[in-house]
Amino acid sequence: IPKRDWSSDVCSSDLHRAGSEQIESASVVVDGRRRLVEVIETPAAGGIGVGYARDVTSLAETQDQLARHVAAHGELLQKLTTAIAIYGRDKRLKLVNNAFAELWQLDRRWLATEPDFSVVVELLRQRRRLPEYADFQQQKRQWTQLFTGLIDPVEEFLHLPDGRTIRQTVSPHPQGGLLFTFDDVSDRVAIERSYNTLIAVQRETLDSLGEAIAVFAGDGRLQIFNPAFAQLWRLDESLLAQ
């Protein structure tokens, strides 16, 4: 940066009245390119000031790129249907998306105050939006310990009092703290439960029949058989089940 008299930008009398280091930013043109410089001036004996300037253009550009990246990331999170909550190292809520507020029916303005993790889960328990744990305080301690001991993501299914089933995944956040994701899988669980019930009824019905029954798949492999089939052909059921 070329030498320049900064007295017009930083007033010496103001500097000494302040009695401390003064920092100002200025935009200058160097070799036809606009640069951002930071001017630092410190009061010295004799009523004079010692000052210097440093080029902070690269730092400013990096900060600007980071801000744009964070903004874009935040917009993306808000569009996701998966509920997301990020807690910092201090266990305070740093970021949530709209899906999180809707899933747990929490006020967005309150969430923006960065409540502590324990405060959030206590509120959810009071409103009966968490499973009915026999020892909730022990469960809360286990969750809290994840902030210092979690290495790999962990998954848990939360069966809520209102009949919903929520899949909760907890992962370490790259900048410290934890990343929580929540998906309402109630419909899928209901379908799986109905399917398993249907299969169990079907199996019980086939087993009670006196007629020998066998079902082969398109690849020719035996899929379903009943005890009467094994008895008719004098085959070991464990062999047929392979």
PDB file of C-alpha atoms in Angstrom:
ATOM      1  CA  ILE A   1       0.000   0.000   0.000  1.00  0.00           C
ATOM      2  CA  PRO A   2       1.528   3.372  -0.925  1.00  0.00           C
ATOM      3  CA  LYS A   3       2.457   5.802   1.806  1.00  0.00           C
ATOM      4  CA  ARG A   4      -0.316   8.123   2.745  1.00  0.00           C
ATOM      5  CA  ASP A   5      -1.005  10.806   5.320  1.00  0.00           C
ATOM      6  CA  TRP A   6      -3.796   9.325   7.412  1.00  0.00           C
ATOM      7  CA  SER A   7      -4.225  12.452   9.526  1.00  0.00           C
ATOM      8  CA  SER A   8      -7.330  13.330   7.513  1.00  0.00           C
ATOM      9  CA  ASP A   9      -8.911   9.979   8.334  1.00  0.00           C
ATOM     10  CA  VAL A  10      -7.999   9.635  11.989  1.00  0.00           C
ATOM     11  CA  CYS A  11      -7.964  12.796  14.015  1.00  0.00           C
ATOM     12  CA  SER A  12      -4.996  12.911  16.378  1.00  0.00           C
ATOM     13  CA  SER A  13      -6.824  14.975  18.980  1.00  0.00           C
ATOM     14  CA  ASP A  14      -9.697  12.485  18.980  1.00  0.00           C
ATOM     15  CA  LEU A  15      -7.180   9.686  19.329  1.00  0.00           C
ATOM     16  CA  HIS A  16      -5.614  11.103  22.453  1.00  0.00           C
ATOM     17  CA  ARG A  17      -8.928  12.045  23.961  1.00  0.00           C
ATOM     18  CA  ALA A  18      -9.963   8.427  23.555  1.00  0.00           C
ATOM     19  CA  GLY A  19      -6.707   7.336  25.182  1.00  0.00           C
ATOM     20  CA  SER A  20      -6.701   3.964  23.414  1.00  0.00           C
ATOM     21  CA  GLU A  21      -5.908   2.363  20.094  1.00  0.00           C
ATOM     22  CA  GLN A  22      -8.193   3.478  17.280  1.00  0.00           C
ATOM     23  CA  ILE A  23      -9.071   1.307  14.276  1.00  0.00           C
ATOM     24  CA  GLU A  24     -10.773   2.446  11.105  1.00  0.00           C
ATOM     25  CA  SER A  25     -11.341   0.877   7.711  1.00  0.00           C
ATOM     26  CA  ALA A  26     -10.676   2.656   4.440  1.00  0.00           C
ATOM     27  CA  SER A  27     -10.973   1.823   0.772  1.00  0.00           C
ATOM     28  CA  VAL A  28      -7.995   2.706  -1.445  1.00  0.00           C
ATOM     29  CA  VAL A  29      -7.009   2.077  -5.054  1.00  0.00           C
ATOM     30  CA  VAL A  30      -3.675   0.330  -5.613  1.00  0.00           C
ATOM     31  CA  ASP A  31      -2.452  -0.402  -9.158  1.00  0.00           C
ATOM     32  CA  GLY A  32      -5.948   0.142 -10.458  1.00  0.00           C
ATOM     33  CA  ARG A  33      -7.560  -2.275  -7.994  1.00  0.00           C
ATOM     34  CA  ARG A  34      -9.701  -1.311  -5.040  1.00  0.00           C
ATOM     35  CA  ARG A  35      -8.325  -2.645  -1.764  1.00  0.00           C
ATOM     36  CA  LEU A  36      -9.707  -2.599   1.760  1.00  0.00           C
ATOM     37  CA  VAL A  37      -7.202  -1.516   4.391  1.00  0.00           C
ATOM     38  CA  GLU A  38      -7.427  -1.345   8.150  1.00  0.00           C
ATOM     39  CA  VAL A  39      -5.812   1.706   9.753  1.00  0.00           C
ATOM     40  CA  ILE A  40      -4.541   1.265  13.313  1.00  0.00           C
ATOM     41  CA  GLU A  41      -3.249   4.243  15.304  1.00  0.00           C
ATOM     42  CA  THR A  42      -2.010   4.154  18.883  1.00  0.00           C
ATOM     43  CA  PRO A  43      -1.393   7.237  21.116  1.00  0.00           C
ATOM     44  CA  ALA A  44       2.239   7.792  22.087  1.00  0.00           C
ATOM     45  CA  ALA A  45       4.152  10.202  24.305  1.00  0.00           C
ATOM     46  CA  GLY A  46       4.435  13.791  23.188  1.00  0.00           C
ATOM     47  CA  GLY A  47       0.931  14.035  21.841  1.00  0.00           C
ATOM     48  CA  ILE A  48       1.653  12.115  18.692  1.00  0.00           C
ATOM     49  CA  GLY A  49       0.218   8.930  17.316  1.00  0.00           C
ATOM     50  CA  VAL A  50       1.918   5.865  15.892  1.00  0.00           C
ATOM     51  CA  GLY A  51      -0.063   4.315  13.102  1.00  0.00           C
ATOM     52  CA  TYR A  52       0.085   1.751  10.343  1.00  0.00           C
ATOM     53  CA  ALA A  53      -2.231   0.214   7.788  1.00  0.00           C
ATOM     54  CA  ARG A  54      -2.709  -3.380   6.698  1.00  0.00           C
ATOM     55  CA  ASP A  55      -4.414  -4.881   3.683  1.00  0.00           C
ATOM     56  CA  VAL A  56      -7.447  -6.896   4.808  1.00  0.00           C
ATOM     57  CA  THR A  57      -9.027  -7.374   1.372  1.00  0.00           C
ATOM     58  CA  SER A  58      -8.550 -11.157   1.331  1.00  0.00           C
ATOM     59  CA  LEU A  59      -9.937 -11.484   4.853  1.00  0.00           C
ATOM     60  CA  ALA A  60     -12.976  -9.387   3.964  1.00  0.00           C
ATOM     61  CA  GLU A  61     -13.596 -11.443   0.813  1.00  0.00           C
ATOM     62  CA  THR A  62     -13.313 -14.680   2.789  1.00  0.00           C
ATOM     63  CA  GLN A  63     -15.715 -13.427   5.420  1.00  0.00           C
ATOM     64  CA  ASP A  64     -18.138 -12.355   2.707  1.00  0.00           C
ATOM     65  CA  GLN A  65     -17.974 -15.780   1.043  1.00  0.00           C
ATOM     66  CA  LEU A  66     -18.509 -17.473   4.405  1.00  0.00           C
ATOM     67  CA  ALA A  67     -21.522 -15.269   5.132  1.00  0.00           C
ATOM     68  CA  ARG A  68     -23.045 -16.137   1.743  1.00  0.00           C
ATOM     69  CA  HIS A  69     -22.366 -19.837   2.323  1.00  0.00           C
ATOM     70  CA  VAL A  70     -23.986 -19.746   5.778  1.00  0.00           C
ATOM     71  CA  ALA A  71     -27.003 -17.882   4.384  1.00  0.00           C
ATOM     72  CA  ALA A  72     -27.428 -20.398   1.546  1.00  0.00           C
ATOM     73  CA  HIS A  73     -27.045 -23.291   3.987  1.00  0.00           C
ATOM     74  CA  GLY A  74     -29.679 -21.772   6.259  1.00  0.00           C
ATOM     75  CA  GLU A  75     -32.124 -21.334   3.372  1.00  0.00           C
ATOM     76  CA  LEU A  76     -31.639 -24.968   2.368  1.00  0.00           C
ATOM     77  CA  LEU A  77     -32.290 -26.213   5.904  1.00  0.00           C
ATOM     78  CA  GLN A  78     -35.527 -24.237   6.068  1.00  0.00           C
ATOM     79  CA  LYS A  79     -36.830 -26.014   2.945  1.00  0.00           C
ATOM     80  CA  LEU A  80     -36.204 -29.527   4.270  1.00  0.00           C
ATOM     81  CA  THR A  81     -39.097 -31.582   5.631  1.00  0.00           C
ATOM     82  CA  THR A  82     -36.739 -33.300   8.068  1.00  0.00           C
ATOM     83  CA  ALA A  83     -36.711 -31.464  11.401  1.00  0.00           C
ATOM     84  CA  ILE A  84     -33.192 -30.269  12.259  1.00  0.00           C
ATOM     85  CA  ALA A  85     -31.703 -28.773  15.417  1.00  0.00           C
ATOM     86  CA  ILE A  86     -28.054 -27.841  15.969  1.00  0.00           C
ATOM     87  CA  TYR A  87     -26.699 -27.351  19.486  1.00  0.00           C
ATOM     88  CA  GLY A  88     -23.303 -25.740  20.121  1.00  0.00           C
ATOM     89  CA  ARG A  89     -20.517 -26.827  22.431  1.00  0.00           C
ATOM     90  CA  ASP A  90     -22.221 -24.862  25.197  1.00  0.00           C
ATOM     91  CA  LYS A  91     -25.347 -27.045  24.745  1.00  0.00           C
ATOM     92  CA  ARG A  92     -27.371 -24.041  23.580  1.00  0.00           C
ATOM     93  CA  LEU A  93     -29.617 -24.216  20.531  1.00  0.00           C
ATOM     94  CA  LYS A  94     -27.872 -22.478  17.623  1.00  0.00           C
ATOM     95  CA  LEU A  95     -30.059 -23.298  14.639  1.00  0.00           C
ATOM     96  CA  VAL A  96     -33.398 -24.940  13.883  1.00  0.00           C
ATOM     97  CA  ASN A  97     -35.496 -25.124  10.753  1.00  0.00           C
ATOM     98  CA  ASN A  98     -39.221 -24.588  10.302  1.00  0.00           C
ATOM     99  CA  ALA A  99     -39.873 -28.339  10.296  1.00  0.00           C
ATOM    100  CA  PHE A 100     -38.436 -28.608  13.824  1.00  0.00           C
ATOM    101  CA  ALA A 101     -40.706 -25.888  15.194  1.00  0.00           C
ATOM    102  CA  GLU A 102     -43.734 -27.471  13.504  1.00  0.00           C
ATOM    103  CA  LEU A 103     -42.926 -31.032  14.586  1.00  0.00           C
ATOM    104  CA  TRP A 104     -42.591 -30.127  18.267  1.00  0.00           C
ATOM    105  CA  GLN A 105     -45.060 -27.196  18.164  1.00  0.00           C
ATOM    106  CA  LEU A 106     -42.564 -24.711  19.628  1.00  0.00           C
ATOM    107  CA  ASP A 107     -42.585 -20.938  19.282  1.00  0.00           C
ATOM    108  CA  ARG A 108     -39.968 -19.770  16.766  1.00  0.00           C
ATOM    109  CA  ARG A 109     -39.265 -16.580  18.723  1.00  0.00           C
ATOM    110  CA  TRP A 110     -38.499 -18.612  21.819  1.00  0.00           C
ATOM    111  CA  LEU A 111     -36.259 -20.969  19.832  1.00  0.00           C
ATOM    112  CA  ALA A 112     -34.337 -17.912  18.535  1.00  0.00           C
ATOM    113  CA  THR A 113     -33.287 -17.108  22.139  1.00  0.00           C
ATOM    114  CA  GLU A 114     -30.910 -20.122  22.014  1.00  0.00           C
ATOM    115  CA  PRO A 115     -32.380 -22.092  24.945  1.00  0.00           C
ATOM    116  CA  ASP A 116     -30.257 -24.721  26.666  1.00  0.00           C
ATOM    117  CA  PHE A 117     -30.678 -28.358  25.603  1.00  0.00           C
ATOM    118  CA  SER A 118     -31.971 -29.405  29.029  1.00  0.00           C
ATOM    119  CA  VAL A 119     -34.563 -26.601  28.947  1.00  0.00           C
ATOM    120  CA  VAL A 120     -35.841 -27.757  25.547  1.00  0.00           C
ATOM    121  CA  VAL A 121     -36.237 -31.405  26.525  1.00  0.00           C
ATOM    122  CA  GLU A 122     -37.840 -30.490  29.857  1.00  0.00           C
ATOM    123  CA  LEU A 123     -40.402 -28.383  28.023  1.00  0.00           C
ATOM    124  CA  LEU A 124     -41.145 -31.220  25.603  1.00  0.00           C
ATOM    125  CA  ARG A 125     -41.590 -33.627  28.519  1.00  0.00           C
ATOM    126  CA  GLN A 126     -43.968 -31.245  30.302  1.00  0.00           C
ATOM    127  CA  ARG A 127     -46.087 -31.010  27.144  1.00  0.00           C
ATOM    128  CA  ARG A 128     -46.030 -34.826  26.742  1.00  0.00           C
ATOM    129  CA  ARG A 129     -44.181 -34.706  23.433  1.00  0.00           C
ATOM    130  CA  LEU A 130     -41.532 -37.227  24.478  1.00  0.00           C
ATOM    131  CA  PRO A 131     -41.874 -40.928  25.319  1.00  0.00           C
ATOM    132  CA  GLU A 132     -43.014 -41.760  28.854  1.00  0.00           C
ATOM    133  CA  TYR A 133     -39.610 -42.806  30.237  1.00  0.00           C
ATOM    134  CA  ALA A 134     -39.610 -44.609  33.587  1.00  0.00           C
ATOM    135  CA  ASP A 135     -36.659 -42.429  34.667  1.00  0.00           C
ATOM    136  CA  PHE A 136     -36.664 -39.303  32.530  1.00  0.00           C
ATOM    137  CA  GLN A 137     -33.782 -37.635  34.396  1.00  0.00           C
ATOM    138  CA  GLN A 138     -31.554 -40.630  33.663  1.00  0.00           C
ATOM    139  CA  GLN A 139     -32.560 -40.484  29.998  1.00  0.00           C
ATOM    140  CA  LYS A 140     -31.792 -36.764  29.881  1.00  0.00           C
ATOM    141  CA  ARG A 141     -28.340 -37.411  31.386  1.00  0.00           C
ATOM    142  CA  GLN A 142     -27.669 -39.993  28.664  1.00  0.00           C
ATOM    143  CA  TRP A 143     -28.594 -37.466  25.983  1.00  0.00           C
ATOM    144  CA  THR A 144     -26.460 -34.778  27.614  1.00  0.00           C
ATOM    145  CA  GLN A 145     -23.442 -37.095  27.749  1.00  0.00           C
ATOM    146  CA  LEU A 146     -23.541 -37.292  23.954  1.00  0.00           C
ATOM    147  CA  PHE A 147     -22.162 -33.736  23.813  1.00  0.00           C
ATOM    148  CA  THR A 148     -18.789 -34.994  25.089  1.00  0.00           C
ATOM    149  CA  GLY A 149     -18.795 -38.686  24.224  1.00  0.00           C
ATOM    150  CA  LEU A 150     -20.445 -39.120  20.831  1.00  0.00           C
ATOM    151  CA  ILE A 151     -18.167 -40.260  17.988  1.00  0.00           C
ATOM    152  CA  ASP A 152     -20.493 -41.981  15.509  1.00  0.00           C
ATOM    153  CA  PRO A 153     -24.138 -41.130  14.738  1.00  0.00           C
ATOM    154  CA  VAL A 154     -26.752 -42.866  16.881  1.00  0.00           C
ATOM    155  CA  GLU A 155     -30.376 -43.560  15.977  1.00  0.00           C
ATOM    156  CA  GLU A 156     -33.352 -43.948  18.268  1.00  0.00           C
ATOM    157  CA  PHE A 157     -37.097 -44.355  17.697  1.00  0.00           C
ATOM    158  CA  LEU A 158     -39.253 -42.176  19.933  1.00  0.00           C
ATOM    159  CA  HIS A 159     -42.751 -43.570  20.508  1.00  0.00           C
ATOM    160  CA  LEU A 160     -44.761 -40.545  21.618  1.00  0.00           C
ATOM    161  CA  PRO A 161     -47.881 -40.547  23.822  1.00  0.00           C
ATOM    162  CA  ASP A 162     -49.981 -39.219  20.908  1.00  0.00           C
ATOM    163  CA  GLY A 163     -49.226 -42.367  18.891  1.00  0.00           C
ATOM    164  CA  ARG A 164     -46.572 -40.904  16.601  1.00  0.00           C
ATOM    165  CA  THR A 165     -43.209 -42.559  16.034  1.00  0.00           C
ATOM    166  CA  ILE A 166     -40.245 -40.248  15.487  1.00  0.00           C
ATOM    167  CA  ARG A 167     -36.866 -41.415  14.237  1.00  0.00           C
ATOM    168  CA  GLN A 168     -34.192 -39.374  15.996  1.00  0.00           C
ATOM    169  CA  THR A 169     -30.609 -39.312  14.714  1.00  0.00           C
ATOM    170  CA  VAL A 170     -27.833 -37.595  16.661  1.00  0.00           C
ATOM    171  CA  SER A 171     -24.477 -36.817  15.003  1.00  0.00           C
ATOM    172  CA  PRO A 172     -21.382 -34.879  16.076  1.00  0.00           C
ATOM    173  CA  HIS A 173     -21.346 -31.423  14.490  1.00  0.00           C
ATOM    174  CA  PRO A 174     -18.109 -30.463  12.654  1.00  0.00           C
ATOM    175  CA  GLN A 175     -17.843 -27.225  14.654  1.00  0.00           C
ATOM    176  CA  GLY A 176     -18.592 -28.888  17.977  1.00  0.00           C
ATOM    177  CA  GLY A 177     -21.889 -29.692  19.606  1.00  0.00           C
ATOM    178  CA  LEU A 178     -24.532 -31.997  18.183  1.00  0.00           C
ATOM    179  CA  LEU A 179     -26.769 -32.209  15.132  1.00  0.00           C
ATOM    180  CA  PHE A 180     -30.228 -33.659  15.765  1.00  0.00           C
ATOM    181  CA  THR A 181     -32.544 -34.775  12.944  1.00  0.00           C
ATOM    182  CA  PHE A 182     -36.123 -35.963  13.401  1.00  0.00           C
ATOM    183  CA  ASP A 183     -38.375 -37.766  10.916  1.00  0.00           C
ATOM    184  CA  ASP A 184     -42.007 -38.678  11.516  1.00  0.00           C
ATOM    185  CA  VAL A 185     -42.138 -42.354  10.462  1.00  0.00           C
ATOM    186  CA  SER A 186     -45.557 -43.078  11.960  1.00  0.00           C
ATOM    187  CA  ASP A 187     -47.091 -44.084   8.613  1.00  0.00           C
ATOM    188  CA  ARG A 188     -44.228 -46.406   7.744  1.00  0.00           C
ATOM    189  CA  VAL A 189     -44.312 -48.043  11.166  1.00  0.00           C
ATOM    190  CA  ALA A 190     -48.079 -48.526  10.886  1.00  0.00           C
ATOM    191  CA  ILE A 191     -47.684 -50.192   7.470  1.00  0.00           C
ATOM    192  CA  GLU A 192     -44.920 -52.459   8.751  1.00  0.00           C
ATOM    193  CA  ARG A 193     -47.026 -53.396  11.762  1.00  0.00           C
ATOM    194  CA  SER A 194     -50.006 -54.231   9.545  1.00  0.00           C
ATOM    195  CA  TYR A 195     -47.790 -56.275   7.230  1.00  0.00           C
ATOM    196  CA  ASN A 196     -46.250 -58.224  10.105  1.00  0.00           C
ATOM    197  CA  THR A 197     -49.724 -58.892  11.524  1.00  0.00           C
ATOM    198  CA  LEU A 198     -50.923 -60.132   8.128  1.00  0.00           C
ATOM    199  CA  ILE A 199     -47.923 -62.442   7.777  1.00  0.00           C
ATOM    200  CA  ALA A 200     -48.446 -63.819  11.284  1.00  0.00           C
ATOM    201  CA  VAL A 201     -52.134 -64.529  10.580  1.00  0.00           C
ATOM    202  CA  GLN A 202     -51.236 -66.112   7.251  1.00  0.00           C
ATOM    203  CA  ARG A 203     -48.612 -68.311   8.899  1.00  0.00           C
ATOM    204  CA  GLU A 204     -50.986 -69.418  11.628  1.00  0.00           C
ATOM    205  CA  THR A 205     -53.669 -70.237   9.044  1.00  0.00           C
ATOM    206  CA  LEU A 206     -51.310 -72.305   6.874  1.00  0.00           C
ATOM    207  CA  ASP A 207     -49.911 -74.159   9.857  1.00  0.00           C
ATOM    208  CA  SER A 208     -53.407 -75.217  10.931  1.00  0.00           C
ATOM    209  CA  LEU A 209     -54.329 -76.677   7.542  1.00  0.00           C
ATOM    210  CA  GLY A 210     -54.177 -80.408   6.974  1.00  0.00           C
ATOM    211  CA  GLU A 211     -53.399 -79.976   3.285  1.00  0.00           C
ATOM    212  CA  ALA A 212     -49.747 -79.725   2.272  1.00  0.00           C
ATOM    213  CA  ILE A 213     -48.962 -76.270   0.888  1.00  0.00           C
ATOM    214  CA  ALA A 214     -45.778 -74.914  -0.693  1.00  0.00           C
ATOM    215  CA  VAL A 215     -45.147 -71.632  -2.497  1.00  0.00           C
ATOM    216  CA  PHE A 216     -42.166 -71.249  -4.830  1.00  0.00           C
ATOM    217  CA  ALA A 217     -40.805 -67.903  -6.043  1.00  0.00           C
ATOM    218  CA  GLY A 218     -40.000 -66.997  -9.632  1.00  0.00           C
ATOM    219  CA  ASP A 219     -36.408 -68.141  -9.139  1.00  0.00           C
ATOM    220  CA  GLY A 220     -37.621 -71.605  -8.155  1.00  0.00           C
ATOM    221  CA  ARG A 221     -36.743 -71.252  -4.463  1.00  0.00           C
ATOM    222  CA  LEU A 222     -39.208 -72.363  -1.760  1.00  0.00           C
ATOM    223  CA  GLN A 223     -40.696 -69.329   0.009  1.00  0.00           C
ATOM    224  CA  ILE A 224     -43.572 -70.664   2.090  1.00  0.00           C
ATOM    225  CA  PHE A 225     -44.555 -74.122   3.324  1.00  0.00           C
ATOM    226  CA  ASN A 226     -46.566 -75.569   6.176  1.00  0.00           C
ATOM    227  CA  PRO A 227     -45.850 -78.495   8.505  1.00  0.00           C
ATOM    228  CA  ALA A 228     -48.197 -80.742   6.497  1.00  0.00           C
ATOM    229  CA  PHE A 229     -45.943 -80.305   3.454  1.00  0.00           C
ATOM    230  CA  ALA A 230     -42.846 -81.379   5.396  1.00  0.00           C
ATOM    231  CA  GLN A 231     -44.664 -84.343   6.909  1.00  0.00           C
ATOM    232  CA  LEU A 232     -46.080 -85.470   3.543  1.00  0.00           C
ATOM    233  CA  TRP A 233     -42.674 -85.567   1.915  1.00  0.00           C
ATOM    234  CA  ARG A 234     -40.809 -86.501   5.091  1.00  0.00           C
ATOM    235  CA  LEU A 235     -38.527 -83.485   4.872  1.00  0.00           C
ATOM    236  CA  ASP A 236     -36.701 -81.702   7.686  1.00  0.00           C
ATOM    237  CA  GLU A 237     -38.400 -78.310   8.307  1.00  0.00           C
ATOM    238  CA  SER A 238     -35.066 -76.668   9.187  1.00  0.00           C
ATOM    239  CA  LEU A 239     -33.714 -77.783   5.800  1.00  0.00           C
ATOM    240  CA  LEU A 240     -36.748 -76.376   3.977  1.00  0.00           C
ATOM    241  CA  ALA A 241     -36.429 -73.049   5.801  1.00  0.00           C
ATOM    242  CA  GLN A 242     -32.893 -72.404   4.479  1.00  0.00           C
TER     243      GLN A 242
END
